[in-house]
Short mmCIF file of C-alpha atoms in Angstrom, two decimals:
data_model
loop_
_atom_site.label_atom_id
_atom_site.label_comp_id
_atom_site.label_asym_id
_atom_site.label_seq_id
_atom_site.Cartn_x
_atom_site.Cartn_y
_atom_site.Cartn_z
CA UNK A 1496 -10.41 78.89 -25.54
CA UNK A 1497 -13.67 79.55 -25.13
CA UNK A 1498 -14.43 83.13 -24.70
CA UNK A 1499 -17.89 84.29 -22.60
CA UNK A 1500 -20.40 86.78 -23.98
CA UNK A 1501 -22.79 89.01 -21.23
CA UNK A 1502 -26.21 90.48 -23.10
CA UNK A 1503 -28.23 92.70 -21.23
CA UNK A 1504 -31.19 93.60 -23.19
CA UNK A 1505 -34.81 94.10 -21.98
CA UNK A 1506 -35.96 92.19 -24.78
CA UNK A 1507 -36.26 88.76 -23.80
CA UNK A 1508 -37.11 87.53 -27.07
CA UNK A 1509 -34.32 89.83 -28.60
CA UNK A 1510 -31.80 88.39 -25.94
CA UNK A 1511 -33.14 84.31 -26.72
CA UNK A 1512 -32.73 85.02 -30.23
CA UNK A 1513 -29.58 86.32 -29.99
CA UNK A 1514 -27.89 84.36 -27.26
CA UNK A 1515 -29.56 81.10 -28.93
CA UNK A 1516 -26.89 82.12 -32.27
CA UNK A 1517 -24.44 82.84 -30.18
CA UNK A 1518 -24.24 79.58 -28.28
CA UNK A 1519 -24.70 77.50 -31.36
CA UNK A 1520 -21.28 79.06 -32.88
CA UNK A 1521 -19.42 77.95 -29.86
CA UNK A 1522 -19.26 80.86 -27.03
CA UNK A 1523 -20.49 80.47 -23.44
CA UNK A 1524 -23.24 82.72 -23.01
CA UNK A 1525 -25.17 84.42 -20.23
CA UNK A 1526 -28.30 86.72 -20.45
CA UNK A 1527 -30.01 89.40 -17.93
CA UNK A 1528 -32.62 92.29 -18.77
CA UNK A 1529 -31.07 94.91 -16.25
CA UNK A 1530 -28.40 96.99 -16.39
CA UNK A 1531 -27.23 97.04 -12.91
CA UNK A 1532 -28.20 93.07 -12.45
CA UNK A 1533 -25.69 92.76 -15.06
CA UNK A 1534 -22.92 94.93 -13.22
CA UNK A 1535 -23.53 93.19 -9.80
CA UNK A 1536 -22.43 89.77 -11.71
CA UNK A 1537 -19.81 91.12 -13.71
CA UNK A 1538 -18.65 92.29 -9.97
CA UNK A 1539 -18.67 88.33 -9.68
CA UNK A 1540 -17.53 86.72 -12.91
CA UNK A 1541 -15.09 88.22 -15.73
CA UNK A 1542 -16.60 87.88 -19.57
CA UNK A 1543 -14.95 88.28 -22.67
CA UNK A 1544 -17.44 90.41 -24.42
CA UNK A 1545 -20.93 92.81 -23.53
CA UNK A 1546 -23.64 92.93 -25.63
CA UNK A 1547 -25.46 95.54 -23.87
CA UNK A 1548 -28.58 97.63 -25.02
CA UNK A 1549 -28.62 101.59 -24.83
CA UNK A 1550 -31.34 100.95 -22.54
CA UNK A 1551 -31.13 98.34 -19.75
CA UNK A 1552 -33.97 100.07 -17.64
CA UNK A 1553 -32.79 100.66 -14.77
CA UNK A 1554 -29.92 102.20 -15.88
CA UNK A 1555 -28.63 103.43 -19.55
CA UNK A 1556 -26.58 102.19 -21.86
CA UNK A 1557 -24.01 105.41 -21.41
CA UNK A 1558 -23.84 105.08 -17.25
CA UNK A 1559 -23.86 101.22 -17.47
CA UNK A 1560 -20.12 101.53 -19.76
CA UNK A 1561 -18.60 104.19 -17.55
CA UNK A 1562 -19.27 101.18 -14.48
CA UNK A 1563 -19.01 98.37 -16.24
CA UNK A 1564 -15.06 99.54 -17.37
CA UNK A 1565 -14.67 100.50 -14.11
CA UNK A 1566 -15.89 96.86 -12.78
CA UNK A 1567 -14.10 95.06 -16.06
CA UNK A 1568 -11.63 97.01 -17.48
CA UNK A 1569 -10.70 93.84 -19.70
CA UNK A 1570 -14.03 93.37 -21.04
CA UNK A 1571 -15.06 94.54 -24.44
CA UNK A 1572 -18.55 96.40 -24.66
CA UNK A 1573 -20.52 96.72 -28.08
CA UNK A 1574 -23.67 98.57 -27.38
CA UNK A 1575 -26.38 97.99 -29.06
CA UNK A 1576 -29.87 100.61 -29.90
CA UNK A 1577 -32.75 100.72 -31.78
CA UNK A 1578 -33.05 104.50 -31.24
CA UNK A 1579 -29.38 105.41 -31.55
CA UNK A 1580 -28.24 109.05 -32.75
CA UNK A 1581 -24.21 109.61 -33.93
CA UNK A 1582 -23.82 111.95 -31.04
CA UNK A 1583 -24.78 108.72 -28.68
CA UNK A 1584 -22.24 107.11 -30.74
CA UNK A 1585 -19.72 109.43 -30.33
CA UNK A 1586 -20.58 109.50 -26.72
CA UNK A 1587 -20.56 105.38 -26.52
CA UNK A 1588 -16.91 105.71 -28.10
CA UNK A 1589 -15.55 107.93 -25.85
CA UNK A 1590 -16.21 106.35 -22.18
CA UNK A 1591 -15.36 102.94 -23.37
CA UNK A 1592 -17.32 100.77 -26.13
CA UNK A 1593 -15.66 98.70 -29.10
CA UNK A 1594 -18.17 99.28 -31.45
CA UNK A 1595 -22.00 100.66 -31.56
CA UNK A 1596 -24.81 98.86 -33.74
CA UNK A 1597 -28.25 99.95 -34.53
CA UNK A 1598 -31.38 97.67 -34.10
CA UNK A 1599 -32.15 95.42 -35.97
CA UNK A 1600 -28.95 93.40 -35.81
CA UNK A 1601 -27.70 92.50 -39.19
CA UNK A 1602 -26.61 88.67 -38.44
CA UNK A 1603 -23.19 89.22 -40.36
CA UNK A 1604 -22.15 93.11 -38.91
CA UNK A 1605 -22.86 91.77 -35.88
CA UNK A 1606 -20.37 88.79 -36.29
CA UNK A 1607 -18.07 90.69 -37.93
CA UNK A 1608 -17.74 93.20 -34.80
CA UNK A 1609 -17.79 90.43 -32.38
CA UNK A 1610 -14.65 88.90 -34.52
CA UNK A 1611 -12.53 92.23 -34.58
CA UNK A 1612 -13.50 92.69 -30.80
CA UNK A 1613 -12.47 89.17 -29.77
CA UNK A 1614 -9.12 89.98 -31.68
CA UNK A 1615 -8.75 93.04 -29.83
CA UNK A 1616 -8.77 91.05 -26.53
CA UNK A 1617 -6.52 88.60 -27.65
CA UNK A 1618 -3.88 91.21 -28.61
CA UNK A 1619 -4.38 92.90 -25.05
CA UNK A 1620 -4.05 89.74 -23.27
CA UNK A 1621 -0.88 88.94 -25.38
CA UNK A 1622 0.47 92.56 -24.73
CA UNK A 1623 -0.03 92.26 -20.69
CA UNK A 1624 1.32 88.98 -20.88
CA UNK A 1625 4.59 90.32 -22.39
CA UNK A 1626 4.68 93.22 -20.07
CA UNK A 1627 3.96 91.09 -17.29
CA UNK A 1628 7.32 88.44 -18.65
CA UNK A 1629 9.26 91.84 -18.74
CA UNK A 1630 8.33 92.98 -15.35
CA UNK A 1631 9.16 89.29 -14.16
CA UNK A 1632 12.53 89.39 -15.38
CA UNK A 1633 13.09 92.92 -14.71
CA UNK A 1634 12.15 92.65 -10.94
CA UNK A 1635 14.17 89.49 -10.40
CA UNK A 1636 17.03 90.41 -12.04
CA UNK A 1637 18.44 91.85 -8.79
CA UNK A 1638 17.25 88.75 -7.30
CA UNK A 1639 21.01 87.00 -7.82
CA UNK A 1640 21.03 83.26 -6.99
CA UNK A 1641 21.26 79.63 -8.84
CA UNK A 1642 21.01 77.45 -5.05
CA UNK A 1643 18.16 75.64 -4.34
CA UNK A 1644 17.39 77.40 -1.24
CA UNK A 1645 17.00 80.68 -3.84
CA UNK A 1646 15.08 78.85 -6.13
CA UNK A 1647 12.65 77.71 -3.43
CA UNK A 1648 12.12 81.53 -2.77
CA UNK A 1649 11.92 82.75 -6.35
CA UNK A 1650 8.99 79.99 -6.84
CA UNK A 1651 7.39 81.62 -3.67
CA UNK A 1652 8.02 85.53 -4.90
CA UNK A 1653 6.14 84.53 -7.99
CA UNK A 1654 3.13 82.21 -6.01
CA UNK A 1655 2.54 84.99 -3.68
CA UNK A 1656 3.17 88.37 -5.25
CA UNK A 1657 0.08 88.09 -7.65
CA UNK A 1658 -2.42 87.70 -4.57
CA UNK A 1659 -3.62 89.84 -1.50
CA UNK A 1660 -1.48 88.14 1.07
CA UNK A 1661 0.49 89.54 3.94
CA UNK A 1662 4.11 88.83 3.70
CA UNK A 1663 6.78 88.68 6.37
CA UNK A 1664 10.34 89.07 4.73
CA UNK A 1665 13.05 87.40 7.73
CA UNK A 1666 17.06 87.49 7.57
CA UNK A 1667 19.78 89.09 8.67
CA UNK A 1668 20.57 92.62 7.75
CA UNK A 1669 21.79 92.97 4.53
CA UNK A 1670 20.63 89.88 2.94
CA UNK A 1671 18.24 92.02 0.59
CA UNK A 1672 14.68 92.79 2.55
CA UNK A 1673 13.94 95.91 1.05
CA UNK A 1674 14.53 94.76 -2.85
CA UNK A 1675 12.34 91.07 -2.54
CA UNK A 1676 9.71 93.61 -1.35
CA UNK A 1677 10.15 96.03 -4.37
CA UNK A 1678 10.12 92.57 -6.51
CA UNK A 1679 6.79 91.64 -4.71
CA UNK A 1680 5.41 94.92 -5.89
CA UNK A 1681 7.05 94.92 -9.14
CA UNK A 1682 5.05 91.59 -9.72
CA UNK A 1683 1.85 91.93 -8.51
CA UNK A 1684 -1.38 93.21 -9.43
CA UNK A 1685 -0.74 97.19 -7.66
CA UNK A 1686 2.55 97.82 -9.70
CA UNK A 1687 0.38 100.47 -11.50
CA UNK A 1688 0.64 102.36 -8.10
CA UNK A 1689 2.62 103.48 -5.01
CA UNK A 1690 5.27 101.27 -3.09
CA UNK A 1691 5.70 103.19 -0.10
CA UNK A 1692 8.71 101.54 2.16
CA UNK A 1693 8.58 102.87 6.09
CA UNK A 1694 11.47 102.33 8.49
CA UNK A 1695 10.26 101.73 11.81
CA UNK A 1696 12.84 101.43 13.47
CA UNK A 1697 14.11 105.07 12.36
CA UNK A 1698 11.42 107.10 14.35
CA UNK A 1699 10.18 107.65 17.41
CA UNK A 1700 7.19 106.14 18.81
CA UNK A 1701 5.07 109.36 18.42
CA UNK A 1702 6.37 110.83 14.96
CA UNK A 1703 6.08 107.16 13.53
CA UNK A 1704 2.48 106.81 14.92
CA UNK A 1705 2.02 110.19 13.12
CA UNK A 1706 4.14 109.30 9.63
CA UNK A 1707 1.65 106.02 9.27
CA UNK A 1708 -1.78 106.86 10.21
CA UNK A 1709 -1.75 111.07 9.51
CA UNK A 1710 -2.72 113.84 12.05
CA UNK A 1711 -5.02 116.48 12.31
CA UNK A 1712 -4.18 119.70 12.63
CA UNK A 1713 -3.60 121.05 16.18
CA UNK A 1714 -3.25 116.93 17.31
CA UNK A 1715 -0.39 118.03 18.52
CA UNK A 1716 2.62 121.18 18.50
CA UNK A 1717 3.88 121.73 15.38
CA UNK A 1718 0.62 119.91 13.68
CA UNK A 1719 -0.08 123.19 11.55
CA UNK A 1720 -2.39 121.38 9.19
CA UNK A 1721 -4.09 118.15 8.16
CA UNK A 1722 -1.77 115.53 7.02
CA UNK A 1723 -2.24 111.89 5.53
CA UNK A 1724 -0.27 109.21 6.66
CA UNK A 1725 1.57 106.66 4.82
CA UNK A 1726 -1.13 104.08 4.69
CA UNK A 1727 -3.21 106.43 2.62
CA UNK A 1728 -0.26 107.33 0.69
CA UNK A 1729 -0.23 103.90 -0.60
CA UNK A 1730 -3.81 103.11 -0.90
CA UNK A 1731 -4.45 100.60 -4.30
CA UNK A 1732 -0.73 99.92 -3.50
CA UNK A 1733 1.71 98.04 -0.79
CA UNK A 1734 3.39 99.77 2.02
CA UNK A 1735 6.08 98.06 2.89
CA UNK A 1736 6.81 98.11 7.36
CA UNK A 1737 10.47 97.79 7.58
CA UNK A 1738 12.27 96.41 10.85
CA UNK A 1739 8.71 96.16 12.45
CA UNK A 1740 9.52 94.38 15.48
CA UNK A 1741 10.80 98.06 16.87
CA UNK A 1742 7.29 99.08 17.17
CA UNK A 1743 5.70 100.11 20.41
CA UNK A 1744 2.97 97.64 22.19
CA UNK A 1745 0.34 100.49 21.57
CA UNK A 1746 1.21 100.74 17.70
CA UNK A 1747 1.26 97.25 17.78
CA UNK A 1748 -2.45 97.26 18.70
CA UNK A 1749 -3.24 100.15 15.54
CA UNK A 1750 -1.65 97.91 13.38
CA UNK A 1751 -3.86 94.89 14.32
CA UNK A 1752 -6.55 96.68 13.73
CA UNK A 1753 -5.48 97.91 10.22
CA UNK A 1754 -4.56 94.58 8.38
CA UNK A 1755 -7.57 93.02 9.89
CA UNK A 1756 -10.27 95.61 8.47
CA UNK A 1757 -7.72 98.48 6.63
CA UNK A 1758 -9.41 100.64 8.81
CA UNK A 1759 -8.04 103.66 10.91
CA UNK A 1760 -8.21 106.83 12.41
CA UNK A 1761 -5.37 110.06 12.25
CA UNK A 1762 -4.14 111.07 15.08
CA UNK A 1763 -6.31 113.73 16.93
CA UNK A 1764 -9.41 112.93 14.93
CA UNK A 1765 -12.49 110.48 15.33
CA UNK A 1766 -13.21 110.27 11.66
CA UNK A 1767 -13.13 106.20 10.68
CA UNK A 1768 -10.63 105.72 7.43
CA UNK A 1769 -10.45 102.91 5.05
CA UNK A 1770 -7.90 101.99 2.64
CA UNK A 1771 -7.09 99.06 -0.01
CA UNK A 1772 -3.35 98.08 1.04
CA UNK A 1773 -1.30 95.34 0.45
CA UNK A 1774 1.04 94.94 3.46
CA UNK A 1775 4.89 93.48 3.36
CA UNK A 1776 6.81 93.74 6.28
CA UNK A 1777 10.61 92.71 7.75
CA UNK A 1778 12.15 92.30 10.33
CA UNK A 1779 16.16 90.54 11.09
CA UNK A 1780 14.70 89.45 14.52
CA UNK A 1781 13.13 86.75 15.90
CA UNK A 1782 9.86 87.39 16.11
CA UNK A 1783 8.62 84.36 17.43
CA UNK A 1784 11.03 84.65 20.24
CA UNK A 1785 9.79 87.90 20.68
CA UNK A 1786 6.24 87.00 21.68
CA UNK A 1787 7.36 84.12 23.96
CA UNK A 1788 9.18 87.25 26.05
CA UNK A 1789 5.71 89.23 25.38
CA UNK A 1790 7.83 91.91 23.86
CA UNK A 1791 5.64 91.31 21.03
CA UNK A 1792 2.02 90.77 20.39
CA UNK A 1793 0.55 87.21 19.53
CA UNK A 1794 -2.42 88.17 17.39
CA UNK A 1795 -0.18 90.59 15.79
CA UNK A 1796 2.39 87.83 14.76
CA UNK A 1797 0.11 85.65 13.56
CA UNK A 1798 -1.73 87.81 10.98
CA UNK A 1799 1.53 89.52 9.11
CA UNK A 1800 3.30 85.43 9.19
CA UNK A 1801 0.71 84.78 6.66
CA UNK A 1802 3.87 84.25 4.37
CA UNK A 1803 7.10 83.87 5.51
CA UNK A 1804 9.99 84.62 3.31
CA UNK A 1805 13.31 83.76 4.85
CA UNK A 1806 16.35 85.01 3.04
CA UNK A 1807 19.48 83.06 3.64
CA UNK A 1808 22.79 84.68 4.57
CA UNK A 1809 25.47 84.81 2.07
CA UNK A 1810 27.75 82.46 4.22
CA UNK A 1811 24.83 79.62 3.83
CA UNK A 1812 24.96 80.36 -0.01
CA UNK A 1813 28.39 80.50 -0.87
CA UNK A 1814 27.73 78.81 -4.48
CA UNK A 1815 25.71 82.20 -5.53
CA UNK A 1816 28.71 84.20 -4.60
CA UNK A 1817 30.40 83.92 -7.96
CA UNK A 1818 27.10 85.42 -9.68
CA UNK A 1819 26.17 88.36 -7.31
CA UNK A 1820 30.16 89.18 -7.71
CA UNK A 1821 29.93 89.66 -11.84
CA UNK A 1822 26.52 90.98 -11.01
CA UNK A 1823 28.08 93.78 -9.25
CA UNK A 1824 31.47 94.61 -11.09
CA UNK A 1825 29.29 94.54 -14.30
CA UNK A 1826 26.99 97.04 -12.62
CA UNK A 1827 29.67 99.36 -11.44
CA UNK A 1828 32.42 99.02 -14.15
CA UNK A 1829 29.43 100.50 -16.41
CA UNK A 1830 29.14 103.11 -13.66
CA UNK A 1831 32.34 103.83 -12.97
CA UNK A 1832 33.25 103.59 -16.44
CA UNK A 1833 36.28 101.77 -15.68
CA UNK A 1834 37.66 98.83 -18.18
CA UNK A 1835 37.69 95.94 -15.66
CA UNK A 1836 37.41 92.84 -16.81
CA UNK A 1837 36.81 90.56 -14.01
CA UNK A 1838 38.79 89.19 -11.11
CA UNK A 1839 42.77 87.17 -10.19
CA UNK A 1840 42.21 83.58 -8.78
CA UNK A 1841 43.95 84.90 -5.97
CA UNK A 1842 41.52 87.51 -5.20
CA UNK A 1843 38.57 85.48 -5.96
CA UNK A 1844 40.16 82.84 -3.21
CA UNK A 1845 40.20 85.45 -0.71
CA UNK A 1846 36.50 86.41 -1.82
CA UNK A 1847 35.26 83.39 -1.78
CA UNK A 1848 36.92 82.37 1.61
CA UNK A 1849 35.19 85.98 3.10
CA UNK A 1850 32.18 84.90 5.72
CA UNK A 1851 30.59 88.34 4.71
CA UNK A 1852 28.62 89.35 7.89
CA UNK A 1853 27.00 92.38 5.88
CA UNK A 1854 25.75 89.99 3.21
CA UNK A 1855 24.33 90.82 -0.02
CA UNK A 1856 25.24 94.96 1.05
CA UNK A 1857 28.31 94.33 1.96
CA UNK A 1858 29.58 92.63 -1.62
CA UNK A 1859 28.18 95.08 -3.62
CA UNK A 1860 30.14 97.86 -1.21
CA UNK A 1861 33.34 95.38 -1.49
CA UNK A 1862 32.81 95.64 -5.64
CA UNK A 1863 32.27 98.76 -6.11
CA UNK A 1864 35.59 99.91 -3.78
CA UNK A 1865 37.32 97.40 -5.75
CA UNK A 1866 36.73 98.67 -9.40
CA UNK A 1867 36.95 102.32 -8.15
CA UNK A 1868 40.43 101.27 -6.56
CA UNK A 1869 41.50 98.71 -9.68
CA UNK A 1870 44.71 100.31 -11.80
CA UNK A 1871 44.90 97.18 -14.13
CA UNK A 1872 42.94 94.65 -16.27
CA UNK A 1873 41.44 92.45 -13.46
CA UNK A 1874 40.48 93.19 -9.72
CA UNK A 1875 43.49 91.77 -7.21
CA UNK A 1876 43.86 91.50 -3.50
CA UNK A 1877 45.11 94.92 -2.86
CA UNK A 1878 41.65 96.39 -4.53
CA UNK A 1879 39.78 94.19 -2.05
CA UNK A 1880 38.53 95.75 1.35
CA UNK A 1881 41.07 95.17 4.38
CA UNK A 1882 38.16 93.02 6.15
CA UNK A 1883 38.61 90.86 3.16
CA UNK A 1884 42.41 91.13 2.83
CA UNK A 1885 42.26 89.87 6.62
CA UNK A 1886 40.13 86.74 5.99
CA UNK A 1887 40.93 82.93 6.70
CA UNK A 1888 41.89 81.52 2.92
CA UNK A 1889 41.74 77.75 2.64
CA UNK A 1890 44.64 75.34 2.88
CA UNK A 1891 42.95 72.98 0.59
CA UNK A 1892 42.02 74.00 -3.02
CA UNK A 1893 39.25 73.47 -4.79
CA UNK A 1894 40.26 70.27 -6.17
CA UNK A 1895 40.81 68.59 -2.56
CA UNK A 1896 44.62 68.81 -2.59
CA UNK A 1897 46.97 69.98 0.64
CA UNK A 1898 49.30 72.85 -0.65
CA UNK A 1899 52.91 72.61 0.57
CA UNK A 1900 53.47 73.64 3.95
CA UNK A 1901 55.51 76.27 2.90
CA UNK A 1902 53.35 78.03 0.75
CA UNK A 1903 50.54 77.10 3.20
CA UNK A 1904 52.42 79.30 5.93
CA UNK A 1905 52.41 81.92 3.60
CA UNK A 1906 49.05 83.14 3.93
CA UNK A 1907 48.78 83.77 7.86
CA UNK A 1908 52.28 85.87 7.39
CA UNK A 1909 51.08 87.93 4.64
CA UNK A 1910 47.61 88.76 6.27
CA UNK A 1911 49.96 89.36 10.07
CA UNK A 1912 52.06 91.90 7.68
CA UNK A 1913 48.89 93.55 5.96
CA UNK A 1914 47.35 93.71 9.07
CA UNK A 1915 50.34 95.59 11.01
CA UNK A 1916 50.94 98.06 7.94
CA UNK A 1917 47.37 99.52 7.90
CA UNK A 1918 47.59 99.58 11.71
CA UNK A 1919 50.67 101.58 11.27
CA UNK A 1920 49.14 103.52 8.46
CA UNK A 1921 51.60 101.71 5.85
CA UNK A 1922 54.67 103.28 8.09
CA UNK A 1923 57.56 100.91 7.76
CA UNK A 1924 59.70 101.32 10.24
CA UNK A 1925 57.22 101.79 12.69
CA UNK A 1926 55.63 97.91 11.26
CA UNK A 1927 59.18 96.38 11.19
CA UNK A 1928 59.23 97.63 15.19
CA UNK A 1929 55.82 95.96 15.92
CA UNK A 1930 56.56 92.42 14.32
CA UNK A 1931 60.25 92.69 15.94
CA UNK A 1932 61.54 92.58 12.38
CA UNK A 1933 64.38 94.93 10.69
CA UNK A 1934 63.33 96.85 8.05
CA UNK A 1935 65.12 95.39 5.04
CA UNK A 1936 63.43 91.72 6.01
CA UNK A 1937 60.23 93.97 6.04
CA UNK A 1938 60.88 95.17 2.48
CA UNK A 1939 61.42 91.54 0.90
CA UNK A 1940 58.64 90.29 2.63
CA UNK A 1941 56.28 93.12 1.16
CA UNK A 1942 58.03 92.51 -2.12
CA UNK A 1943 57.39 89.02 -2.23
CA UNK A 1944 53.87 89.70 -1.39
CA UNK A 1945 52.90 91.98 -3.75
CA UNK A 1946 52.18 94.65 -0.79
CA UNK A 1947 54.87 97.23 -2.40
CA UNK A 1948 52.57 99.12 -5.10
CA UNK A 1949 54.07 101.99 -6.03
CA UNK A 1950 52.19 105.03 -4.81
CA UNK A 1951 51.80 102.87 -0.87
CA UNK A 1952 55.91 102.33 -1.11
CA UNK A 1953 55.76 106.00 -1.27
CA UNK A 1954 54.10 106.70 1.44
CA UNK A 1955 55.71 104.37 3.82
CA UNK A 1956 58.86 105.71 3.58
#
């Protein structure tokens, strides 16, 4: 690697002498004489290292740190005086510099600070590497899925969340909106500040107005004071605009405005705002179909589909079922505290049969009933949820074989007999009288199904 070096000195002979050494031993140098020449291209190109003088005439060598950290946090400064006093140098220290020299530069200090400075930076890059690996895995972890239709979107969660751009996050509900937005955060370059989630489709037109842009006081009754809005809540951050195609035409029109400049105005005031916001947004309807009914706006569409992020429903990703299933009892068993070590083949059949309308919500719900409900070693059919109880389990198994027509039959009978019971509020007489059966038939049936656990025997009689 080779690492870039910045001198600002007024000295142009001081500068060529030193940036003439410099270059020889291998770094890629540049030079300017002023201190605030040298923070207007730092504003446009990162460097390794700043050699800057305690006086860069325009500005000094104090004022030009404080800026230049706040330009370049990453960059190391050394300042450098001929004049220098130890309270300057305890001064230097404090906002920011590596190291302070005095004038004239002794060839080997000088190389010996720029070594233990360039180490530094290579031990900071290593650390936010790491941290950046951990907050990778730690933000996907949620993130369940080994399809390739998953693995096209985790390549496009990690593409996307380091940059600027506007993403729209599409799917059904339950399918897991709200979390790829938290992992966008998690990921990207703002994770050091606020992730503010709003659900638009939980307020009125008026309070939500209100709840994203702020209000002045007396904008309207009940508007006792000044209040910022939730775009200013999460300025340096991302606001994430949940089910967003609820929003009113005229909000519609605020919102243009925003992601095209970030600028705004609270409601009841004239005052201009501006704010540095990275915007996600979701929605589980079709937005495109939307505008073509001009139910939504065109221009609006257009600027938050910079990305798209579709998330597949669980019944077009059966094969990550399995996962988000041990994802879930392993989450809950711990919380729960419950000993439950995994599930029967026959209630995995029935779970993996399950079409789950509620997606990605609706399995974790299904888990966590299940181990709160489970009296032995492994989760069975009776812990399930009746929805999944009730569901269509396949004749053919999952090596391609018909089961006997017999046991085949079995399956619609026990579900008919589940179905009645719950209906009847596990009554037995009164189920027996429903599928014009006796009661005693009812019994063996129940037996033979594994419906007769103790404490639901009791309360059918």
């Amino acid at each position: 690697m080779r690492y870039r070096i910045l001198i600002v000195d007024p000295d142009p002979r001081s500068a060529k002498t030193l940036g003439g050494g410099l270059a020889e031993a291998g770094f890629e140098v540049a030079s300017l004489e002023d201190g605030n020449e040298a923070l207007d291209l730092l504003r446009r190109k990162a460097f390794d290292l700043i050699l800057a003088d305690q006086d860069m005439g325009s500005i000094r060598g104090i004022e030009f740190i404080r800026k230049a950290r706040t330009v370049r946090p990453e960059s190391i400064v050394i300042l450098l005086t001929g004049f220098g006093t130890i309270e300057e140098a305890v001064e230097a220290m404090r906002v920011g510099a590596f190291d302070y020299l005095a004038k004239p530069i002794v060839e080997d200090q000088l190389g010996l600070a720029i070594q233990r400075a360039l180490e530094k930076k290579k031990l900071l890059e290593e650390n936010r590497d790491l941290k950046e690996e951990i907050n990778r895995r730690r933000s996907l972890k949620d993130m369940i899925g080994t399809s390739e239709r998953m693995g096209r979107i985790f390549e496009t969660i990690e593409s996307v969340a380091p940059t600027r751009a506007t993403v729209l996050i599409t799917g059904e509900s339950g399918t897991g909106k709200t979390r790829l937005a938290r992992t966008i955060h998690a990921l990207s370059k703002r994770n050091d500040h606020p992730f503010v989630e709003v659900n638009c489709g939980a307020l009125p037109d008026t309070l939500l107005e209100s709840e994203l842009f702020g209000h002045a006081k007396g904008a309207f009754t009940g508007a006792i004071r000044d209040k910022p809005g939730k775009f200013e809540e999460a300025d340096q951050g991302t606001i994430f605009l949940d089910e967003i195609a609820t929003a009113s035409p005229a909000l519609q029109v605020k919102l243009l405005r925003l992601i095209q400049d970030r600028s705004f105005e609270r409601v009841g005031e004239t005052l201009t705002r501006k704010v540095d916001v990275r915007i996600l947004l979701a929605t589980n309807r079709d937005l495109l179909g939307l505008v073509r009914k001009g139910k939504f706006r065109e221009d609006l569409y257009y600027r938050i589909n910079v990305v798209n992020i579709e998330l597949p429903p669980l019944r077009e990703r059966q094969e990550d079922i399995p996962f988000l299933l041990d994802h879930f009892l392993q989450r809950y068993r711990a919380f729960h505290e419950k000993e439950v070590d995994g599930f029967t083949a026959e209630a995995l059949d029935y779970l993996m049969a399950y079409e789950w309308p509620g997606n990605i919500r609706e399995i974790e719900n299904a888990v966590e009933r299940a181990v709160v409900l489970c009296r032995d070693e492994k989760i069975d059919v009776r812990d399930l949820p009746p929805a999944v109880r009730a569901s269509e389990r396949p004749i053919v198994d999952l090596r391609g074989e018909i089961k006997p027509l017999k046991e085949a039959l079995e399956e619609p009978e026990r579900r008919i007999i589940l179905e009645a019971l719950e209906r009847n509020g596990w009554n037995r007489q009164k189920t027996a009288d429903m599928l014009e059966v006796n009661r005693s038939t009812l019994f063996h049936k129940m037996k033979k199904y594994g419906l007769l656990p103790e404490k639901t025997a009791r309360k059918g009689r």
